[in-house]
């Protein structure tokens, strides 16, 4: 059964939009792969894309690591007309901004992600970031320092909540999720199980963190065709 958009919005709604909340959204194959052929798109499908749209429509900001931007070729983050209208009716801005996390600032300021963004993008980088790249990106985005050599989870959350973005949606990737999980900054994981066995050398959804034992509680597990949408949150 495929879920309709209104039911999905209800299933993923939060009780208090003013309370800061960091939600991560990932998809993995049945054997735990986060990618096929180097991208997550290969293990998703139309229902997974619909869930992504729903979660974006509920977010104040969408956080993405630069590796994912480069691998997936993220374009401008523009919601569908229906989602934008729903947000406006709910008293939200039509589109959430994207917040890109990068130490290298190896990002193209002319890319659609920045140049065609319906809302000015945010870039969170480090104090040691290349000054020329920083200046070029500052033309098209609001640039913040989130750490000395690497962006720290607490500083990232502080910057975004300080801008009024309490509902934070992180779309990955695995190394950024590792930073967030290692700092115990993740309030919720929306994990879609894709009905595939992938094998190979694909990585998992969480990388670069030391061994953790973070426990989350199941909020729901909703079948959508052969996909399973799970929602786990802090207990
Ligand atoms: N299955 C899924 O749901 C899913 C979701 C997202 C992505 N993916 C896949 O994951 C792969 C990319 O993996 P990834 O781990 O490289 O993604 P990533 O975490 O988005 O990218 C890593 C890069 O992001 C920046 N970054 C992350 N954490 C940082 C921190 N704490 N401080 C400063 N910069 C930080 C750095 O960029 P700079 O190099 O610019 O410094 C780093 O090299 C792609 O194949 C993508 O398709 C899968």
PDB file of C-alpha atoms and ligand atoms in Angstrom:
ATOM      1  CA  UNK A   1       0.000   0.000   0.000  1.00  0.00           C
ATOM      2  CA  UNK A   2       1.328   3.493  -0.827  1.00  0.00           C
ATOM      3  CA  UNK A   3       0.642   6.161   1.760  1.00  0.00           C
ATOM      4  CA  UNK A   4      -1.003   9.391   0.752  1.00  0.00           C
ATOM      5  CA  UNK A   5       0.785  12.675   1.422  1.00  0.00           C
ATOM      6  CA  UNK A   6      -1.611  13.878   4.138  1.00  0.00           C
ATOM      7  CA  UNK A   7      -1.251  10.586   6.043  1.00  0.00           C
ATOM      8  CA  UNK A   8       2.531  10.773   5.719  1.00  0.00           C
ATOM      9  CA  UNK A   9       2.621  14.360   7.000  1.00  0.00           C
ATOM     10  CA  UNK A  10       0.538  13.274   9.979  1.00  0.00           C
ATOM     11  CA  UNK A  11       2.766  10.248  10.643  1.00  0.00           C
ATOM     12  CA  UNK A  12       5.903  12.409  10.671  1.00  0.00           C
ATOM     13  CA  UNK A  13       4.488  15.471  12.443  1.00  0.00           C
ATOM     14  CA  UNK A  14       6.205  16.613  15.643  1.00  0.00           C
ATOM     15  CA  UNK A  15       4.332  17.610  18.801  1.00  0.00           C
ATOM     16  CA  UNK A  16       6.138  20.913  19.309  1.00  0.00           C
ATOM     17  CA  UNK A  17       7.627  22.678  16.284  1.00  0.00           C
ATOM     18  CA  UNK A  18       9.363  25.232  18.522  1.00  0.00           C
ATOM     19  CA  UNK A  19      11.416  22.581  20.317  1.00  0.00           C
ATOM     20  CA  UNK A  20      14.740  22.012  18.495  1.00  0.00           C
ATOM     21  CA  UNK A  21      14.797  18.619  16.833  1.00  0.00           C
ATOM     22  CA  UNK A  22      17.366  17.034  14.554  1.00  0.00           C
ATOM     23  CA  UNK A  23      15.889  14.393  12.307  1.00  0.00           C
ATOM     24  CA  UNK A  24      17.940  12.320   9.898  1.00  0.00           C
ATOM     25  CA  UNK A  25      16.522  10.626   6.818  1.00  0.00           C
ATOM     26  CA  UNK A  26      18.270   7.699   5.125  1.00  0.00           C
ATOM     27  CA  UNK A  27      17.548   4.728   2.942  1.00  0.00           C
ATOM     28  CA  UNK A  28      19.377   1.398   3.145  1.00  0.00           C
ATOM     29  CA  UNK A  29      19.118  -1.928   1.394  1.00  0.00           C
ATOM     30  CA  UNK A  30      18.133  -5.064   3.326  1.00  0.00           C
ATOM     31  CA  UNK A  31      21.821  -5.911   3.706  1.00  0.00           C
ATOM     32  CA  UNK A  32      22.651  -2.441   5.045  1.00  0.00           C
ATOM     33  CA  UNK A  33      24.074  -0.721   1.955  1.00  0.00           C
ATOM     34  CA  UNK A  34      23.620   3.043   1.760  1.00  0.00           C
ATOM     35  CA  UNK A  35      24.399   3.205  -1.954  1.00  0.00           C
ATOM     36  CA  UNK A  36      24.308   1.316  -5.220  1.00  0.00           C
ATOM     37  CA  UNK A  37      26.831   2.443  -7.800  1.00  0.00           C
ATOM     38  CA  UNK A  38      27.967   5.208  -5.458  1.00  0.00           C
ATOM     39  CA  UNK A  39      24.574   6.868  -5.049  1.00  0.00           C
ATOM     40  CA  UNK A  40      21.568   6.417  -2.802  1.00  0.00           C
ATOM     41  CA  UNK A  41      19.156   7.043  -5.689  1.00  0.00           C
ATOM     42  CA  UNK A  42      19.723   3.507  -6.959  1.00  0.00           C
ATOM     43  CA  UNK A  43      18.141   1.952  -3.884  1.00  0.00           C
ATOM     44  CA  UNK A  44      15.193   4.356  -3.629  1.00  0.00           C
ATOM     45  CA  UNK A  45      12.120   4.819  -5.755  1.00  0.00           C
ATOM     46  CA  UNK A  46       9.069   7.051  -6.181  1.00  0.00           C
ATOM     47  CA  UNK A  47       7.641   6.299  -2.706  1.00  0.00           C
ATOM     48  CA  UNK A  48      10.974   7.069  -1.088  1.00  0.00           C
ATOM     49  CA  UNK A  49      11.094  10.346  -3.032  1.00  0.00           C
ATOM     50  CA  UNK A  50       7.615  11.171  -1.767  1.00  0.00           C
ATOM     51  CA  UNK A  51       8.745  10.591   1.806  1.00  0.00           C
ATOM     52  CA  UNK A  52      11.735  12.853   1.193  1.00  0.00           C
ATOM     53  CA  UNK A  53       9.352  15.561  -0.032  1.00  0.00           C
ATOM     54  CA  UNK A  54       7.122  15.148   3.013  1.00  0.00           C
ATOM     55  CA  UNK A  55      10.062  15.388   5.424  1.00  0.00           C
ATOM     56  CA  UNK A  56      11.378  18.453   3.606  1.00  0.00           C
ATOM     57  CA  UNK A  57       7.953  20.048   3.792  1.00  0.00           C
ATOM     58  CA  UNK A  58       7.989  19.580   7.585  1.00  0.00           C
ATOM     59  CA  UNK A  59      11.504  20.988   8.023  1.00  0.00           C
ATOM     60  CA  UNK A  60      12.767  24.487   8.804  1.00  0.00           C
ATOM     61  CA  UNK A  61      16.152  23.677   7.260  1.00  0.00           C
ATOM     62  CA  UNK A  62      17.615  20.756   5.287  1.00  0.00           C
ATOM     63  CA  UNK A  63      21.204  19.871   6.225  1.00  0.00           C
ATOM     64  CA  UNK A  64      23.412  18.049   3.705  1.00  0.00           C
ATOM     65  CA  UNK A  65      27.079  17.114   3.741  1.00  0.00           C
ATOM     66  CA  UNK A  66      29.214  18.309   0.848  1.00  0.00           C
ATOM     67  CA  UNK A  67      30.079  14.732  -0.146  1.00  0.00           C
ATOM     68  CA  UNK A  68      26.415  14.000  -0.743  1.00  0.00           C
ATOM     69  CA  UNK A  69      25.973  17.262  -2.676  1.00  0.00           C
ATOM     70  CA  UNK A  70      28.846  16.237  -4.945  1.00  0.00           C
ATOM     71  CA  UNK A  71      27.815  12.568  -5.303  1.00  0.00           C
ATOM     72  CA  UNK A  72      24.120  13.148  -5.838  1.00  0.00           C
ATOM     73  CA  UNK A  73      24.428  16.394  -7.806  1.00  0.00           C
ATOM     74  CA  UNK A  74      21.937  18.254  -5.616  1.00  0.00           C
ATOM     75  CA  UNK A  75      20.058  20.949  -7.500  1.00  0.00           C
ATOM     76  CA  UNK A  76      18.101  23.833  -5.995  1.00  0.00           C
ATOM     77  CA  UNK A  77      15.981  22.652  -3.099  1.00  0.00           C
ATOM     78  CA  UNK A  78      12.539  23.654  -4.354  1.00  0.00           C
ATOM     79  CA  UNK A  79       9.434  21.957  -2.984  1.00  0.00           C
ATOM     80  CA  UNK A  80       6.476  21.049  -5.157  1.00  0.00           C
ATOM     81  CA  UNK A  81       3.782  23.715  -5.526  1.00  0.00           C
ATOM     82  CA  UNK A  82       1.493  21.575  -3.347  1.00  0.00           C
ATOM     83  CA  UNK A  83       4.067  21.258  -0.562  1.00  0.00           C
ATOM     84  CA  UNK A  84       4.922  24.967  -0.734  1.00  0.00           C
ATOM     85  CA  UNK A  85       1.230  25.831  -0.508  1.00  0.00           C
ATOM     86  CA  UNK A  86       0.758  23.476   2.437  1.00  0.00           C
ATOM     87  CA  UNK A  87       3.665  25.162   4.228  1.00  0.00           C
ATOM     88  CA  UNK A  88       2.299  28.622   3.573  1.00  0.00           C
ATOM     89  CA  UNK A  89      -1.089  27.569   4.954  1.00  0.00           C
ATOM     90  CA  UNK A  90       0.719  26.172   8.009  1.00  0.00           C
ATOM     91  CA  UNK A  91       2.409  29.546   8.586  1.00  0.00           C
ATOM     92  CA  UNK A  92       5.828  28.422   7.304  1.00  0.00           C
ATOM     93  CA  UNK A  93       8.018  29.898   4.579  1.00  0.00           C
ATOM     94  CA  UNK A  94       7.222  28.213   1.234  1.00  0.00           C
ATOM     95  CA  UNK A  95      10.643  26.516   1.050  1.00  0.00           C
ATOM     96  CA  UNK A  96      13.218  25.588   3.707  1.00  0.00           C
ATOM     97  CA  UNK A  97      16.818  26.659   3.070  1.00  0.00           C
ATOM     98  CA  UNK A  98      19.543  24.088   2.544  1.00  0.00           C
ATOM     99  CA  UNK A  99      22.520  24.105   4.941  1.00  0.00           C
ATOM    100  CA  UNK A 100      25.636  22.563   3.416  1.00  0.00           C
ATOM    101  CA  UNK A 101      28.384  21.269   5.724  1.00  0.00           C
ATOM    102  CA  UNK A 102      31.886  21.389   4.247  1.00  0.00           C
ATOM    103  CA  UNK A 103      35.448  21.851   5.465  1.00  0.00           C
ATOM    104  CA  UNK A 104      37.058  22.092   2.016  1.00  0.00           C
ATOM    105  CA  UNK A 105      34.400  24.396   0.499  1.00  0.00           C
ATOM    106  CA  UNK A 106      34.873  22.439  -2.718  1.00  0.00           C
ATOM    107  CA  UNK A 107      31.472  23.642  -3.870  1.00  0.00           C
ATOM    108  CA  UNK A 108      30.535  25.542  -7.029  1.00  0.00           C
ATOM    109  CA  UNK A 109      28.896  28.891  -6.193  1.00  0.00           C
ATOM    110  CA  UNK A 110      27.376  28.910  -9.696  1.00  0.00           C
ATOM    111  CA  UNK A 111      25.638  25.561  -9.118  1.00  0.00           C
ATOM    112  CA  UNK A 112      21.843  25.541  -9.112  1.00  0.00           C
ATOM    113  CA  UNK A 113      21.893  24.543  -5.439  1.00  0.00           C
ATOM    114  CA  UNK A 114      23.023  28.100  -4.697  1.00  0.00           C
ATOM    115  CA  UNK A 115      22.264  30.155  -7.791  1.00  0.00           C
ATOM    116  CA  UNK A 116      18.673  28.950  -8.226  1.00  0.00           C
ATOM    117  CA  UNK A 117      17.795  28.416  -4.569  1.00  0.00           C
ATOM    118  CA  UNK A 118      14.362  29.787  -3.688  1.00  0.00           C
ATOM    119  CA  UNK A 119      15.826  30.683  -0.283  1.00  0.00           C
ATOM    120  CA  UNK A 120      19.430  31.800   0.218  1.00  0.00           C
ATOM    121  CA  UNK A 121      21.493  28.774   1.178  1.00  0.00           C
ATOM    122  CA  UNK A 122      23.541  28.366   4.352  1.00  0.00           C
ATOM    123  CA  UNK A 123      27.092  26.979   4.396  1.00  0.00           C
ATOM    124  CA  UNK A 124      28.650  25.796   7.645  1.00  0.00           C
ATOM    125  CA  UNK A 125      32.415  25.413   7.413  1.00  0.00           C
ATOM    126  CA  UNK A 126      35.530  25.685   9.530  1.00  0.00           C
ATOM    127  CA  UNK A 127      37.789  28.497  10.654  1.00  0.00           C
ATOM    128  CA  UNK A 128      40.571  27.102   8.457  1.00  0.00           C
ATOM    129  CA  UNK A 129      38.483  27.096   5.276  1.00  0.00           C
ATOM    130  CA  UNK A 130      40.098  28.567   2.174  1.00  0.00           C
ATOM    131  CA  UNK A 131      39.441  32.368   2.254  1.00  0.00           C
ATOM    132  CA  UNK A 132      38.937  32.672  -1.512  1.00  0.00           C
ATOM    133  CA  UNK A 133      36.401  29.849  -1.643  1.00  0.00           C
ATOM    134  CA  UNK A 134      34.674  31.308   1.402  1.00  0.00           C
ATOM    135  CA  UNK A 135      34.434  34.729  -0.232  1.00  0.00           C
ATOM    136  CA  UNK A 136      33.041  33.244  -3.457  1.00  0.00           C
ATOM    137  CA  UNK A 137      30.404  31.250  -1.582  1.00  0.00           C
ATOM    138  CA  UNK A 138      29.513  34.241   0.586  1.00  0.00           C
ATOM    139  CA  UNK A 139      28.179  35.874  -2.588  1.00  0.00           C
ATOM    140  CA  UNK A 140      25.450  33.244  -2.852  1.00  0.00           C
ATOM    141  CA  UNK A 141      25.058  31.862   0.692  1.00  0.00           C
ATOM    142  CA  UNK A 142      25.327  32.805   4.355  1.00  0.00           C
ATOM    143  CA  UNK A 143      28.589  31.260   5.561  1.00  0.00           C
ATOM    144  CA  UNK A 144      29.242  30.324   9.205  1.00  0.00           C
ATOM    145  CA  UNK A 145      32.116  28.759  11.107  1.00  0.00           C
ATOM    146  CA  UNK A 146      31.149  25.572  12.904  1.00  0.00           C
ATOM    147  CA  UNK A 147      34.539  24.517  14.253  1.00  0.00           C
ATOM    148  CA  UNK A 148      38.289  24.862  13.849  1.00  0.00           C
ATOM    149  CA  UNK A 149      39.172  21.902  11.582  1.00  0.00           C
ATOM    150  CA  UNK A 150      35.807  20.171  11.364  1.00  0.00           C
ATOM    151  CA  UNK A 151      32.234  21.266  11.926  1.00  0.00           C
ATOM    152  CA  UNK A 152      31.103  20.256  15.394  1.00  0.00           C
ATOM    153  CA  UNK A 153      27.565  18.984  15.847  1.00  0.00           C
ATOM    154  CA  UNK A 154      26.751  21.275  18.774  1.00  0.00           C
ATOM    155  CA  UNK A 155      27.929  24.341  16.881  1.00  0.00           C
ATOM    156  CA  UNK A 156      26.003  23.336  13.758  1.00  0.00           C
ATOM    157  CA  UNK A 157      22.821  22.897  15.789  1.00  0.00           C
ATOM    158  CA  UNK A 158      23.492  26.168  17.619  1.00  0.00           C
ATOM    159  CA  UNK A 159      23.934  28.088  14.354  1.00  0.00           C
ATOM    160  CA  UNK A 160      20.756  26.697  12.800  1.00  0.00           C
ATOM    161  CA  UNK A 161      18.547  27.067  15.870  1.00  0.00           C
ATOM    162  CA  UNK A 162      19.994  30.565  16.326  1.00  0.00           C
ATOM    163  CA  UNK A 163      18.665  31.370  12.844  1.00  0.00           C
ATOM    164  CA  UNK A 164      15.234  30.187  13.974  1.00  0.00           C
ATOM    165  CA  UNK A 165      15.412  26.767  12.308  1.00  0.00           C
ATOM    166  CA  UNK A 166      14.225  24.473  15.110  1.00  0.00           C
ATOM    167  CA  UNK A 167      13.116  21.603  12.874  1.00  0.00           C
ATOM    168  CA  UNK A 168      16.326  20.347  11.288  1.00  0.00           C
ATOM    169  CA  UNK A 169      16.287  17.600   8.671  1.00  0.00           C
ATOM    170  CA  UNK A 170      19.631  15.984   7.824  1.00  0.00           C
ATOM    171  CA  UNK A 171      19.684  14.103   4.515  1.00  0.00           C
ATOM    172  CA  UNK A 172      23.173  12.751   5.102  1.00  0.00           C
ATOM    173  CA  UNK A 173      25.507  11.676   4.148  1.00  0.00           C
ATOM    174  CA  UNK A 174      27.085   8.986   6.258  1.00  0.00           C
ATOM    175  CA  UNK A 175      30.117  10.988   7.450  1.00  0.00           C
ATOM    176  CA  UNK A 176      28.007  13.960   8.482  1.00  0.00           C
ATOM    177  CA  UNK A 177      25.646  11.548  10.220  1.00  0.00           C
ATOM    178  CA  UNK A 178      28.709  10.101  11.981  1.00  0.00           C
ATOM    179  CA  UNK A 179      29.597  13.555  13.327  1.00  0.00           C
ATOM    180  CA  UNK A 180      26.041  14.101  14.536  1.00  0.00           C
ATOM    181  CA  UNK A 181      25.585  10.642  16.052  1.00  0.00           C
ATOM    182  CA  UNK A 182      28.969  10.699  17.800  1.00  0.00           C
ATOM    183  CA  UNK A 183      27.920  13.927  19.515  1.00  0.00           C
ATOM    184  CA  UNK A 184      24.562  12.395  20.452  1.00  0.00           C
ATOM    185  CA  UNK A 185      22.862  15.185  18.508  1.00  0.00           C
ATOM    186  CA  UNK A 186      20.377  13.003  16.608  1.00  0.00           C
ATOM    187  CA  UNK A 187      16.825  13.083  17.950  1.00  0.00           C
ATOM    188  CA  UNK A 188      15.261  10.976  15.264  1.00  0.00           C
ATOM    189  CA  UNK A 189      16.176   8.616  12.435  1.00  0.00           C
ATOM    190  CA  UNK A 190      13.774   8.021   9.570  1.00  0.00           C
ATOM    191  CA  UNK A 191      15.194   4.945   7.893  1.00  0.00           C
ATOM    192  CA  UNK A 192      13.624   3.480   4.787  1.00  0.00           C
ATOM    193  CA  UNK A 193      14.353  -0.176   4.126  1.00  0.00           C
ATOM    194  CA  UNK A 194      14.638  -0.907   0.435  1.00  0.00           C
ATOM    195  CA  UNK A 195      13.833  -4.452  -0.686  1.00  0.00           C
ATOM    196  CA  UNK A 196      17.238  -5.152  -2.208  1.00  0.00           C
ATOM    197  CA  UNK A 197      20.369  -7.125  -1.492  1.00  0.00           C
ATOM    198  CA  UNK A 198      23.327  -5.144  -2.731  1.00  0.00           C
ATOM    199  CA  UNK A 199      26.524  -6.780  -1.486  1.00  0.00           C
ATOM    200  CA  UNK A 200      29.705  -5.236  -2.878  1.00  0.00           C
ATOM    201  CA  UNK A 201      31.634  -2.647  -0.927  1.00  0.00           C
ATOM    202  CA  UNK A 202      28.892  -0.081  -0.300  1.00  0.00           C
ATOM    203  CA  UNK A 203      29.170   1.719   3.027  1.00  0.00           C
ATOM    204  CA  UNK A 204      26.559   1.965   5.763  1.00  0.00           C
ATOM    205  CA  UNK A 205      24.478   5.045   6.586  1.00  0.00           C
ATOM    206  CA  UNK A 206      26.771   6.014   9.483  1.00  0.00           C
ATOM    207  CA  UNK A 207      30.528   6.356   8.991  1.00  0.00           C
ATOM    208  CA  UNK A 208      33.531   7.915  10.633  1.00  0.00           C
ATOM    209  CA  UNK A 209      32.247   7.705  14.203  1.00  0.00           C
ATOM    210  CA  UNK A 210      33.755   5.658  17.014  1.00  0.00           C
ATOM    211  CA  UNK A 211      31.747   2.639  18.158  1.00  0.00           C
ATOM    212  CA  UNK A 212      28.458   3.825  19.641  1.00  0.00           C
ATOM    213  CA  UNK A 213      25.563   2.242  21.497  1.00  0.00           C
ATOM    214  CA  UNK A 214      22.880   4.869  20.975  1.00  0.00           C
ATOM    215  CA  UNK A 215      19.408   3.425  21.541  1.00  0.00           C
ATOM    216  CA  UNK A 216      16.353   4.736  19.728  1.00  0.00           C
ATOM    217  CA  UNK A 217      12.727   3.721  20.156  1.00  0.00           C
ATOM    218  CA  UNK A 218      10.461   2.678  17.306  1.00  0.00           C
ATOM    219  CA  UNK A 219       7.765   5.266  16.581  1.00  0.00           C
ATOM    220  CA  UNK A 220       6.326   3.523  13.533  1.00  0.00           C
ATOM    221  CA  UNK A 221       7.050   1.076  10.740  1.00  0.00           C
ATOM    222  CA  UNK A 222       4.866   1.766   7.703  1.00  0.00           C
ATOM    223  CA  UNK A 223       4.885  -0.424   4.595  1.00  0.00           C
ATOM    224  CA  UNK A 224       4.781   1.431   1.273  1.00  0.00           C
ATOM    225  CA  UNK A 225       4.755  -1.160  -1.462  1.00  0.00           C
ATOM    226  CA  UNK A 226       7.872  -3.240  -0.826  1.00  0.00           C
ATOM    227  CA  UNK A 227       9.545  -0.393   1.067  1.00  0.00           C
ATOM    228  CA  UNK A 228       9.327  -0.069   4.823  1.00  0.00           C
ATOM    229  CA  UNK A 229       9.341   3.430   6.316  1.00  0.00           C
ATOM    230  CA  UNK A 230      10.663   3.258   9.864  1.00  0.00           C
ATOM    231  CA  UNK A 231      10.753   6.167  12.290  1.00  0.00           C
ATOM    232  CA  UNK A 232      12.937   5.860  15.381  1.00  0.00           C
ATOM    233  CA  UNK A 233      13.311   8.551  18.033  1.00  0.00           C
ATOM    234  CA  UNK A 234      15.026   9.117  21.325  1.00  0.00           C
ATOM    235  CA  UNK A 235      13.256   7.071  23.947  1.00  0.00           C
TER     236      UNK A 235
HETATM  237  N1  LIG B   1      21.461   5.990   1.694  1.00  0.00           N
HETATM  238  C1  LIG B   1      21.214   7.246   1.970  1.00  0.00           C
HETATM  239  O1  LIG B   1      20.153   7.579   2.481  1.00  0.00           O
HETATM  240  C2  LIG B   1      22.250   8.299   1.665  1.00  0.00           C
HETATM  241  C3  LIG B   1      22.053   9.608   2.095  1.00  0.00           C
HETATM  242  C4  LIG B   1      23.008  10.554   1.783  1.00  0.00           C
HETATM  243  C5  LIG B   1      24.151  10.214   1.057  1.00  0.00           C
HETATM  244  N2  LIG B   1      24.302   8.941   0.653  1.00  0.00           N
HETATM  245  C6  LIG B   1      25.491   8.550  -0.136  1.00  0.00           C
HETATM  246  O2  LIG B   1      26.627   8.710   0.681  1.00  0.00           O
HETATM  247  C7  LIG B   1      27.749   8.956  -0.158  1.00  0.00           C
HETATM  248  C8  LIG B   1      28.510  10.130   0.384  1.00  0.00           C
HETATM  249  O3  LIG B   1      28.999   9.752   1.651  1.00  0.00           O
HETATM  250  P1  LIG B   1      29.763  10.778   2.561  1.00  0.00           P
HETATM  251  O4  LIG B   1      29.913  10.162   3.888  1.00  0.00           O
HETATM  252  O5  LIG B   1      30.970  11.270   1.842  1.00  0.00           O
HETATM  253  O6  LIG B   1      28.703  11.970   2.626  1.00  0.00           O
HETATM  254  P2  LIG B   1      28.733  13.326   3.408  1.00  0.00           P
HETATM  255  O7  LIG B   1      28.783  13.106   4.874  1.00  0.00           O
HETATM  256  O8  LIG B   1      27.586  14.097   2.849  1.00  0.00           O
HETATM  257  O9  LIG B   1      30.037  14.023   2.880  1.00  0.00           O
HETATM  258  C9  LIG B   1      31.253  14.041   3.538  1.00  0.00           C
HETATM  259  C10 LIG B   1      31.775  15.431   3.310  1.00  0.00           C
HETATM  260  O10 LIG B   1      30.870  16.366   3.914  1.00  0.00           O
HETATM  261  C11 LIG B   1      31.585  17.315   4.641  1.00  0.00           C
HETATM  262  N3  LIG B   1      31.465  17.018   6.054  1.00  0.00           N
HETATM  263  C12 LIG B   1      30.775  16.012   6.637  1.00  0.00           C
HETATM  264  N4  LIG B   1      30.885  16.106   7.970  1.00  0.00           N
HETATM  265  C13 LIG B   1      31.661  17.174   8.214  1.00  0.00           C
HETATM  266  C14 LIG B   1      32.130  17.801   9.389  1.00  0.00           C
HETATM  267  N5  LIG B   1      31.838  17.327  10.608  1.00  0.00           N
HETATM  268  N6  LIG B   1      32.904  18.902   9.269  1.00  0.00           N
HETATM  269  C15 LIG B   1      33.217  19.411   8.060  1.00  0.00           C
HETATM  270  N7  LIG B   1      32.800  18.865   6.910  1.00  0.00           N
HETATM  271  C16 LIG B   1      32.031  17.760   6.994  1.00  0.00           C
HETATM  272  C17 LIG B   1      33.026  17.168   4.173  1.00  0.00           C
HETATM  273  O11 LIG B   1      33.056  17.916   2.970  1.00  0.00           O
HETATM  274  P3  LIG B   1      34.368  18.545   2.332  1.00  0.00           P
HETATM  275  O12 LIG B   1      35.086  17.380   1.694  1.00  0.00           O
HETATM  276  O13 LIG B   1      33.838  19.513   1.336  1.00  0.00           O
HETATM  277  O14 LIG B   1      35.155  19.152   3.424  1.00  0.00           O
HETATM  278  C18 LIG B   1      33.118  15.682   3.927  1.00  0.00           C
HETATM  279  O15 LIG B   1      34.179  15.339   3.070  1.00  0.00           O
HETATM  280  C19 LIG B   1      27.227   9.205  -1.542  1.00  0.00           C
HETATM  281  O16 LIG B   1      27.453   8.051  -2.300  1.00  0.00           O
HETATM  282  C20 LIG B   1      25.748   9.417  -1.335  1.00  0.00           C
HETATM  283  O17 LIG B   1      25.014   8.981  -2.432  1.00  0.00           O
HETATM  284  C21 LIG B   1      23.390   7.960   0.947  1.00  0.00           C
END
